[in-house]
Tab-separated table of C-alpha atoms in Angstrom:
chain	number	residue	atom	x	y	z
A	1	MET	CA	36.404	6.292	6.137
A	2	SER	CA	33.661	5.496	3.615
A	3	ASN	CA	33.924	1.822	4.595
A	4	VAL	CA	33.379	2.700	8.250
A	5	ARG	CA	30.312	4.738	7.291
A	6	THR	CA	28.950	1.811	5.283
A	7	ILE	CA	29.340	-0.502	8.262
A	8	PHE	CA	27.424	1.936	10.447
A	9	GLN	CA	24.637	2.421	7.907
A	10	THR	CA	24.129	-1.199	6.875
A	11	SER	CA	24.483	-2.970	10.196
A	12	GLY	CA	21.525	-5.282	10.664
A	13	ALA	CA	22.126	-5.896	14.339
A	14	SER	CA	20.239	-2.789	15.429
A	15	HIS	CA	18.764	0.504	14.282
A	16	ALA	CA	21.246	2.520	16.320
A	17	PHE	CA	22.721	4.416	13.373
A	18	GLU	CA	19.533	5.411	11.705
A	19	ALA	CA	18.855	9.138	11.673
A	20	PRO	CA	18.890	10.126	15.355
A	21	ALA	CA	15.571	10.817	17.019
A	22	PRO	CA	15.303	14.310	18.499
A	23	MET	CA	16.088	14.600	22.186
A	24	ASN	CA	13.001	14.366	24.329
A	25	THR	CA	12.211	16.860	27.052
A	26	ALA	CA	13.785	14.783	29.814
A	27	GLU	CA	17.073	14.443	27.910
A	28	ARG	CA	17.175	18.171	27.194
A	29	VAL	CA	16.502	19.053	30.812
A	30	VAL	CA	19.161	16.643	32.084
A	31	LEU	CA	21.759	17.994	29.657
A	32	LEU	CA	20.997	21.601	30.544
A	33	VAL	CA	21.057	20.851	34.276
A	34	VAL	CA	24.430	19.071	33.999
A	35	VAL	CA	25.926	21.826	31.845
A	36	GLY	CA	24.542	24.539	34.109
A	37	GLY	CA	25.784	22.735	37.219
A	38	ALA	CA	29.262	22.273	35.767
A	39	MET	CA	29.486	25.905	34.677
A	40	GLY	CA	28.234	27.015	38.078
A	41	THR	CA	30.863	24.888	39.779
A	42	ILE	CA	33.634	26.383	37.628
A	43	LEU	CA	32.461	29.918	38.349
A	44	LEU	CA	32.089	29.218	42.081
A	45	THR	CA	35.570	27.690	42.276
A	46	ALA	CA	37.073	30.659	40.456
A	47	ALA	CA	35.217	33.108	42.684
A	48	LEU	CA	36.249	31.387	45.905
A	49	GLY	CA	39.864	31.249	44.800
A	50	ASN	CA	39.703	34.718	43.273
A	51	SER	CA	41.521	33.308	40.253
A	52	PHE	CA	39.815	33.973	36.920
A	53	THR	CA	42.507	32.540	34.634
A	54	LEU	CA	42.543	31.848	30.910
A	55	ALA	CA	42.329	28.121	31.639
A	56	GLY	CA	39.237	28.714	33.768
A	57	LEU	CA	37.602	30.728	31.012
A	58	LEU	CA	38.403	27.975	28.517
A	59	ASP	CA	36.901	25.383	30.865
A	60	LEU	CA	33.794	27.513	31.140
A	61	GLY	CA	33.521	27.961	27.369
A	62	VAL	CA	34.045	24.285	26.518
A	63	THR	CA	31.497	23.248	29.137
A	64	GLY	CA	28.974	25.603	27.563
A	65	LEU	CA	29.578	23.998	24.164
A	66	PHE	CA	27.666	20.919	25.329
A	67	ALA	CA	24.437	22.947	25.220
A	68	VAL	CA	25.054	23.706	21.520
A	69	PHE	CA	24.251	20.057	20.751
A	70	LEU	CA	20.618	20.901	21.514
A	71	VAL	CA	20.630	23.305	18.577
A	72	SER	CA	23.005	21.751	16.039
A	73	PRO	CA	25.395	18.813	16.556
A	74	PRO	CA	27.538	19.733	13.489
A	75	ILE	CA	28.057	23.273	14.807
A	76	ALA	CA	28.900	21.917	18.257
A	77	VAL	CA	31.529	19.553	16.782
A	78	ALA	CA	33.020	22.405	14.734
A	79	MET	CA	33.240	24.544	17.859
A	80	PHE	CA	34.905	21.686	19.766
A	81	ALA	CA	37.461	21.455	16.945
A	82	ALA	CA	38.151	25.185	17.265
A	83	ALA	CA	38.455	24.792	21.041
A	84	MET	CA	41.023	22.007	20.606
A	85	VAL	CA	43.116	24.198	18.293
A	86	LEU	CA	43.003	26.960	20.892
A	87	ALA	CA	43.865	24.458	23.627
A	88	PHE	CA	46.981	23.274	21.806
A	89	LEU	CA	48.063	26.878	21.278
A	90	THR	CA	47.661	27.720	24.990
A	91	GLY	CA	48.934	24.484	26.490
A	92	TRP	CA	45.493	23.639	27.905
A	93	ASP	CA	45.168	20.453	25.815
A	94	GLY	CA	44.810	17.983	28.711
A	95	SER	CA	41.564	19.386	30.093
A	96	ALA	CA	40.218	20.048	26.592
A	97	PHE	CA	40.892	16.442	25.565
A	98	THR	CA	39.019	15.176	28.623
A	99	ALA	CA	36.042	17.370	27.755
A	100	LEU	CA	36.231	16.117	24.166
A	101	ALA	CA	36.125	12.522	25.400
A	102	VAL	CA	33.084	13.221	27.588
A	103	ALA	CA	31.359	14.857	24.614
A	104	THR	CA	31.542	11.540	22.720
A	105	GLY	CA	28.309	10.379	24.371
A	106	VAL	CA	26.389	13.502	23.356
A	107	VAL	CA	27.724	13.269	19.797
A	108	VAL	CA	26.705	9.622	19.469
A	109	ARG	CA	23.246	10.421	20.884
A	110	THR	CA	22.492	13.461	18.719
A	111	GLY	CA	24.731	13.345	15.655
A	112	SER	CA	24.285	11.827	12.229
A	113	THR	CA	26.654	9.118	11.017
A	114	ARG	CA	28.742	11.750	9.219
A	115	VAL	CA	28.997	13.917	12.343
A	116	ILE	CA	30.016	10.900	14.469
A	117	ILE	CA	32.755	9.966	11.997
A	118	VAL	CA	34.069	13.541	11.878
A	119	PHE	CA	34.063	13.717	15.668
A	120	ALA	CA	35.872	10.359	15.945
A	121	GLY	CA	38.525	11.722	13.602
A	122	LEU	CA	38.844	14.851	15.732
A	123	LEU	CA	39.213	12.755	18.894
A	124	LEU	CA	41.906	10.510	17.384
A	125	LEU	CA	43.832	13.445	15.878
A	126	SER	CA	43.743	15.218	19.249
A	127	ALA	CA	45.040	12.067	20.968
A	128	ALA	CA	47.834	11.734	18.412
A	129	LYS	CA	48.772	15.389	18.846
A	130	ILE	CA	48.965	14.993	22.642
A	131	VAL	CA	51.154	11.889	22.227
A	132	MET	CA	53.502	13.950	20.078
A	133	LEU	CA	53.552	16.818	22.575
A	134	ARG	CA	53.679	14.690	25.745
A	135	PRO	CA	55.203	11.302	24.979
A	136	SER	CA	55.959	10.813	28.681
A	137	GLU	CA	52.252	11.017	29.708
A	138	PRO	CA	50.501	8.043	28.027
A	139	VAL	CA	48.108	7.726	30.981
A	140	LEU	CA	46.356	10.950	29.909
A	141	ILE	CA	45.548	9.422	26.533
A	142	GLU	CA	44.480	6.085	28.011
A	143	ILE	CA	42.145	7.717	30.500
A	144	GLY	CA	40.737	10.020	27.837
A	145	LEU	CA	40.055	7.185	25.391
A	146	LEU	CA	38.475	5.106	28.165
A	147	ILE	CA	36.175	8.005	29.011
A	148	ALA	CA	35.322	8.324	25.311
A	149	VAL	CA	34.437	4.613	25.051
A	150	VAL	CA	32.250	4.665	28.168
A	151	SER	CA	30.586	7.938	27.180
A	152	GLY	CA	30.029	6.735	23.602
A	153	ALA	CA	28.487	3.471	24.838
A	154	ALA	CA	26.093	5.425	27.060
A	155	GLY	CA	25.185	7.677	24.143
A	156	LEU	CA	24.605	4.657	21.914
A	157	LEU	CA	22.272	3.084	24.466
A	158	MET	CA	20.262	6.305	24.772
A	159	ARG	CA	20.153	6.682	20.981
A	160	SER	CA	18.933	3.094	20.568
A	161	ALA	CA	16.314	3.486	23.306
A	162	ARG	CA	15.008	6.730	21.856
A	163	GLY	CA	14.975	5.274	18.355
A	164	ARG	CA	13.037	2.248	19.579
A	165	GLU	CA	10.586	4.545	21.322
A	166	GLN	CA	10.096	6.471	18.083
A	167	ARG	CA	9.587	3.298	16.075
A	168	LEU	CA	7.056	1.972	18.571
A	169	ALA	CA	5.197	5.275	18.448
A	170	ALA	CA	5.218	5.189	14.630
A	171	THR	CA	3.957	1.594	14.681
A	172	ALA	CA	1.203	2.552	17.119
A	173	ARG	CA	0.167	5.454	14.881
A	174	GLU	CA	0.136	3.177	11.843
A	175	GLN	CA	-1.945	0.573	13.668
A	176	ALA	CA	-4.364	3.258	14.833
A	177	SER	CA	-4.663	4.475	11.257
A	178	VAL	CA	-5.326	0.941	10.010
A	179	MET	CA	-7.943	0.384	12.713
A	180	ALA	CA	-9.622	3.676	11.854
A	181	GLU	CA	-9.682	2.650	8.189
A	182	LEU	CA	-11.148	-0.731	9.107
A	183	ARG	CA	-13.829	0.933	11.222
A	184	ARG	CA	-14.580	3.306	8.367
A	185	ASP	CA	-14.897	0.400	5.935
A	186	GLU	CA	-17.159	-1.431	8.362
A	187	ARG	CA	-19.371	1.636	8.742
A	188	LEU	CA	-19.556	1.946	4.969
A	189	LEU	CA	-20.539	-1.714	4.672
A	190	ILE	CA	-23.303	-1.244	7.222
A	191	ALA	CA	-24.390	1.989	5.545
A	192	ASP	CA	-24.462	0.225	2.182
A	193	GLU	CA	-26.558	-2.568	3.641
A	194	LEU	CA	-28.975	-0.180	5.288
A	195	HIS	CA	-29.299	1.926	2.178
A	196	ASP	CA	-29.501	-0.895	-0.358
A	197	VAL	CA	-32.261	-2.886	1.297
A	198	ILE	CA	-33.809	-1.178	4.305
A	199	ALA	CA	-34.032	2.349	2.891
A	200	HIS	CA	-35.871	1.029	-0.148
A	201	ASP	CA	-38.401	-0.841	1.983
A	202	LEU	CA	-39.003	2.194	4.200
A	203	THR	CA	-39.428	4.446	1.156
A	204	ALA	CA	-41.897	1.977	-0.337
A	205	ILE	CA	-43.827	1.887	2.955
A	206	ALA	CA	-44.011	5.706	3.067
A	207	MET	CA	-45.188	5.945	-0.544
A	208	GLN	CA	-47.754	3.186	-0.228
A	209	ALA	CA	-49.109	4.692	2.982
A	210	ARG	CA	-49.694	7.929	1.058
A	211	VAL	CA	-51.374	6.063	-1.784
A	212	VAL	CA	-53.688	4.049	0.444
A	213	GLU	CA	-55.041	7.248	2.006
A	214	ARG	CA	-56.495	8.243	-1.353
A	215	GLN	CA	-57.602	4.769	-2.445
A	216	ASP	CA	-61.317	3.865	-2.353
A	217	ASP	CA	-61.124	0.381	-3.915
A	218	PRO	CA	-61.220	-2.115	-0.989
A	219	ALA	CA	-59.354	-4.799	-2.943
A	220	LEU	CA	-56.567	-2.414	-3.917
A	221	ARG	CA	-56.401	-1.056	-0.382
A	222	ALA	CA	-55.990	-4.611	0.917
A	223	GLU	CA	-53.218	-5.283	-1.621
A	224	ILE	CA	-51.395	-2.103	-0.609
A	225	HIS	CA	-51.694	-3.036	3.034
A	226	ARG	CA	-50.181	-6.434	2.267
A	227	GLU	CA	-47.315	-4.734	0.431
A	228	ILE	CA	-46.742	-2.408	3.402
A	229	GLY	CA	-46.727	-5.366	5.794
A	230	ASP	CA	-44.312	-7.351	3.611
A	231	ALA	CA	-41.944	-4.383	3.297
A	232	ALA	CA	-42.045	-3.759	7.046
A	233	ARG	CA	-41.276	-7.411	7.816
A	234	ARG	CA	-38.396	-7.418	5.331
A	235	ALA	CA	-36.929	-4.278	6.887
A	236	LEU	CA	-37.305	-5.730	10.392
A	237	ARG	CA	-35.553	-8.962	9.377
A	238	ASP	CA	-32.705	-6.967	7.875
A	239	VAL	CA	-32.288	-4.845	10.992
A	240	ARG	CA	-32.179	-7.981	13.131
A	241	ARG	CA	-29.640	-9.556	10.809
A	242	LEU	CA	-27.400	-6.477	11.032
A	243	ILE	CA	-27.402	-6.363	14.833
A	244	GLU	CA	-27.406	-10.118	15.423
A	245	PRO	CA	-24.421	-10.992	17.686
A	246	GLY	CA	-21.798	-13.431	16.516
A	247	HIS	CA	-21.487	-12.067	12.995
A	248	GLY	CA	-18.066	-10.529	12.451
A	249	GLU	CA	-18.852	-9.464	8.911
A	250	VAL	CA	-21.631	-7.535	7.332
A	251	SER	CA	-23.373	-9.707	4.794
A	252	THR	CA	-25.175	-8.336	1.789
A	253	GLY	CA	-27.202	-11.443	1.201
A	254	ARG	CA	-30.535	-9.570	0.929
A	255	ILE	CA	-29.625	-8.277	-2.512
A	256	ASP	CA	-31.422	-10.651	-4.884
A	257	ASP	CA	-30.472	-11.455	-8.433
A	258	PHE	CA	-31.439	-8.958	-11.095
A	259	GLU	CA	-34.493	-10.848	-12.384
A	260	THR	CA	-35.983	-11.175	-8.897
A	261	THR	CA	-35.209	-7.533	-8.122
A	262	LEU	CA	-36.779	-6.442	-11.401
A	263	THR	CA	-39.994	-8.316	-10.570
A	264	ASP	CA	-40.121	-6.825	-7.069
A	265	MET	CA	-39.413	-3.281	-8.249
A	266	VAL	CA	-42.077	-3.428	-10.945
A	267	ALA	CA	-44.624	-4.597	-8.358
A	268	THR	CA	-43.564	-1.834	-5.946
A	269	LEU	CA	-43.860	0.854	-8.611
A	270	ARG	CA	-47.246	-0.396	-9.765
A	271	THR	CA	-48.600	-0.518	-6.208
A	272	ALA	CA	-47.383	3.049	-5.610
A	273	GLY	CA	-49.366	4.312	-8.601
A	274	TYR	CA	-46.683	4.338	-11.312
A	275	SER	CA	-46.873	2.641	-14.692
A	276	PRO	CA	-43.690	0.610	-15.144
A	277	ALA	CA	-42.781	-0.719	-18.591
A	278	VAL	CA	-39.940	-3.206	-19.025
A	279	SER	CA	-38.023	-4.065	-22.178
A	280	SER	CA	-35.177	-6.557	-22.168
A	281	ASN	CA	-33.114	-8.556	-24.609
A	282	LEU	CA	-31.101	-10.615	-22.110
A	283	SER	CA	-30.270	-13.866	-23.804
A	284	GLN	CA	-27.171	-15.004	-21.947
A	285	PRO	CA	-26.149	-15.647	-18.350
A	286	VAL	CA	-24.746	-12.642	-16.495
A	287	PRO	CA	-21.812	-13.041	-14.070
A	288	ARG	CA	-22.988	-12.989	-10.453
A	289	MET	CA	-21.019	-9.871	-9.554
A	290	MET	CA	-22.392	-7.884	-12.479
A	291	ASP	CA	-25.892	-9.236	-11.890
A	292	SER	CA	-25.795	-8.118	-8.250
A	293	ALA	CA	-24.427	-4.677	-9.178
A	294	LEU	CA	-27.191	-4.205	-11.748
A	295	ALA	CA	-29.780	-5.227	-9.146
A	296	ARG	CA	-28.448	-2.573	-6.776
A	297	VAL	CA	-28.655	0.090	-9.490
A	298	LEU	CA	-32.264	-0.860	-10.233
A	299	ARG	CA	-33.227	-0.903	-6.556
A	300	GLU	CA	-31.650	2.524	-5.939
A	301	SER	CA	-33.237	3.962	-9.101
A	302	THR	CA	-36.668	2.676	-8.040
A	303	THR	CA	-36.220	4.192	-4.576
A	304	ASN	CA	-35.379	7.563	-6.143
A	305	VAL	CA	-38.393	7.338	-8.437
A	306	LEU	CA	-40.594	6.796	-5.382
A	307	LYS	CA	-38.962	9.730	-3.598
A	308	HIS	CA	-38.725	12.298	-6.360
A	309	GLY	CA	-40.563	11.214	-9.495
A	310	ARG	CA	-44.028	12.257	-10.602
A	311	LYS	CA	-46.663	9.609	-11.111
A	312	GLY	CA	-46.670	8.245	-14.618
A	313	PRO	CA	-44.661	5.898	-16.816
A	314	VAL	CA	-41.350	4.451	-15.671
A	315	ARG	CA	-39.449	2.811	-18.514
A	316	ILE	CA	-36.865	0.161	-17.616
A	317	HIS	CA	-34.677	-1.098	-20.445
A	318	VAL	CA	-32.031	-3.814	-20.183
A	319	GLU	CA	-29.813	-4.988	-22.992
A	320	ALA	CA	-26.637	-6.971	-23.350
A	321	ASP	CA	-24.177	-7.982	-26.023
A	322	ALA	CA	-20.964	-9.988	-25.928
A	323	GLN	CA	-19.074	-7.155	-24.226
A	324	THR	CA	-21.467	-5.109	-22.094
A	325	ILE	CA	-24.695	-5.236	-20.157
A	326	SER	CA	-26.542	-1.968	-19.618
A	327	LEU	CA	-29.551	-0.742	-17.680
A	328	GLN	CA	-31.568	2.402	-18.307
A	329	VAL	CA	-34.360	3.764	-16.101
A	330	ARG	CA	-36.480	6.727	-17.246
A	331	ASN	CA	-39.170	8.512	-15.266
A	332	ARG	CA	-40.928	11.861	-15.180
A	333	ARG	CA	-39.092	14.213	-12.907
A	334	GLY	CA	-40.818	16.652	-10.631
A	335	VAL	CA	-40.943	18.037	-7.110
A	336	THR	CA	-43.896	16.893	-5.071
A	337	GLY	CA	-44.888	17.615	-1.519
A	338	LEU	CA	-43.703	14.159	-0.535
A	339	ARG	CA	-40.101	14.942	-1.486
A	340	ASN	CA	-39.760	17.170	1.545
A	341	ARG	CA	-40.893	14.286	3.726
A	342	LEU	CA	-38.427	11.771	2.342
A	343	PRO	CA	-34.945	13.250	2.743
A	344	SER	CA	-32.126	12.171	0.478
A	345	GLY	CA	-28.437	12.893	0.999
A	346	GLY	CA	-27.177	11.397	-2.268
A	347	PHE	CA	-25.283	8.626	-0.467
A	348	GLY	CA	-26.843	5.836	-2.529
A	349	THR	CA	-26.006	7.188	-5.969
A	350	THR	CA	-22.509	8.177	-4.877
A	351	ARG	CA	-21.776	4.672	-3.623
A	352	LEU	CA	-23.340	3.158	-6.750
A	353	ALA	CA	-21.058	5.211	-8.970
A	354	GLU	CA	-18.062	3.994	-6.915
A	355	ARG	CA	-19.126	0.352	-7.154
A	356	VAL	CA	-19.831	0.461	-10.851
A	357	GLY	CA	-16.520	2.227	-11.420
A	358	LEU	CA	-14.636	-0.440	-9.451
A	359	LEU	CA	-16.158	-3.066	-11.733
A	360	GLY	CA	-14.913	-1.187	-14.784
A	361	GLY	CA	-18.320	0.187	-15.730
A	362	GLU	CA	-20.004	3.568	-16.053
A	363	PHE	CA	-22.843	5.138	-14.085
A	364	THR	CA	-24.568	8.372	-15.094
A	365	GLN	CA	-27.620	10.407	-14.134
A	366	THR	CA	-28.902	13.033	-16.536
A	367	ILE	CA	-31.936	15.173	-17.273
A	368	GLU	CA	-33.396	14.758	-20.744
A	369	GLY	CA	-36.341	17.047	-21.302
A	370	ASP	CA	-38.940	16.252	-18.661
A	371	GLU	CA	-37.328	12.956	-17.719
A	372	TRP	CA	-34.728	11.828	-15.230
A	373	VAL	CA	-32.522	9.171	-16.809
A	374	VAL	CA	-30.234	6.731	-15.010
A	375	ARG	CA	-27.804	4.648	-17.043
A	376	ALA	CA	-25.414	1.956	-15.900
A	377	ALA	CA	-23.133	-0.122	-18.119
A	378	LEU	CA	-21.006	-3.022	-16.902
A	379	PRO	CA	-18.448	-5.088	-18.816
A	380	LEU	CA	-19.104	-8.764	-19.453
A	381	ALA	CA	-15.685	-9.566	-20.889
């Protein structure tokens, strides 16, 4: 018997003997209608003939057992076994065996491999018992086994169809989940792009517009206006690049190398009225990925200084050894009236921490006295 079970479980031809899918609503309704119709027919026949016999009651009970498969196939099979024992004791075995053969289809549709094997054993034992009791009536056994084969084949087809339906539904759900994840990743890429380059330019424009209102020096006012114009044009180019048709991927090409970003950020801070001071001991080439990540940290830190920091010194320190490159940005912290005009949801620093972490580095933001300190360290080896 274990060999038969192995064949059922390991067959590669189909998925028919995987765990059975639950009956759908249509299957349940059909089964209940057939069972109810059969029981109604038995009761009507008995009523018309005014003959409520033991055999009729047994027919009624066995017919009702088919509905038990909706609740528990193992219990239904056990009850069919009990019905067969009762049938042999009362001489009602012929009708009971026919009902058992018809039940093969429902067992194959709803039962596990173990339940199907147990039921097959019950069917064969019942056939053998009838042969012993009625050796002169082989036709009864032949008809019963034929019914069992036809019914079982129908049950197998329904089981396979329902299983395929379930697998297709699972595949569709998985594909929908993958597509949702892809859309989420795409939105994050666009959000990263917007935040990394456009948000900085817009913040710089807002800060410089505030500065120019209080600036009396015509030359400095002209320089600030040029900076505002350059930042606006950069932001406009980036927006056009993001929405340009024919680009299936979001490119992050606007992020410059660290040296270029450092020069730009120092100029932006100085124009906005801060006093940037840079110290660096870089004496070796930095891998492109680490260089780009460091540039993003510096750009985001500068944006946050413009949003939240008080005017005054901004110290930028970069150092590297054989193992690590690190960046530190210090500025005076404080809440100004402008902070309420430049909202910040923390998206940039959260994404920076994720990126730095993915590269095996560390990203921290701390308060030290009157200063806000950002530190990022990335491995070089």
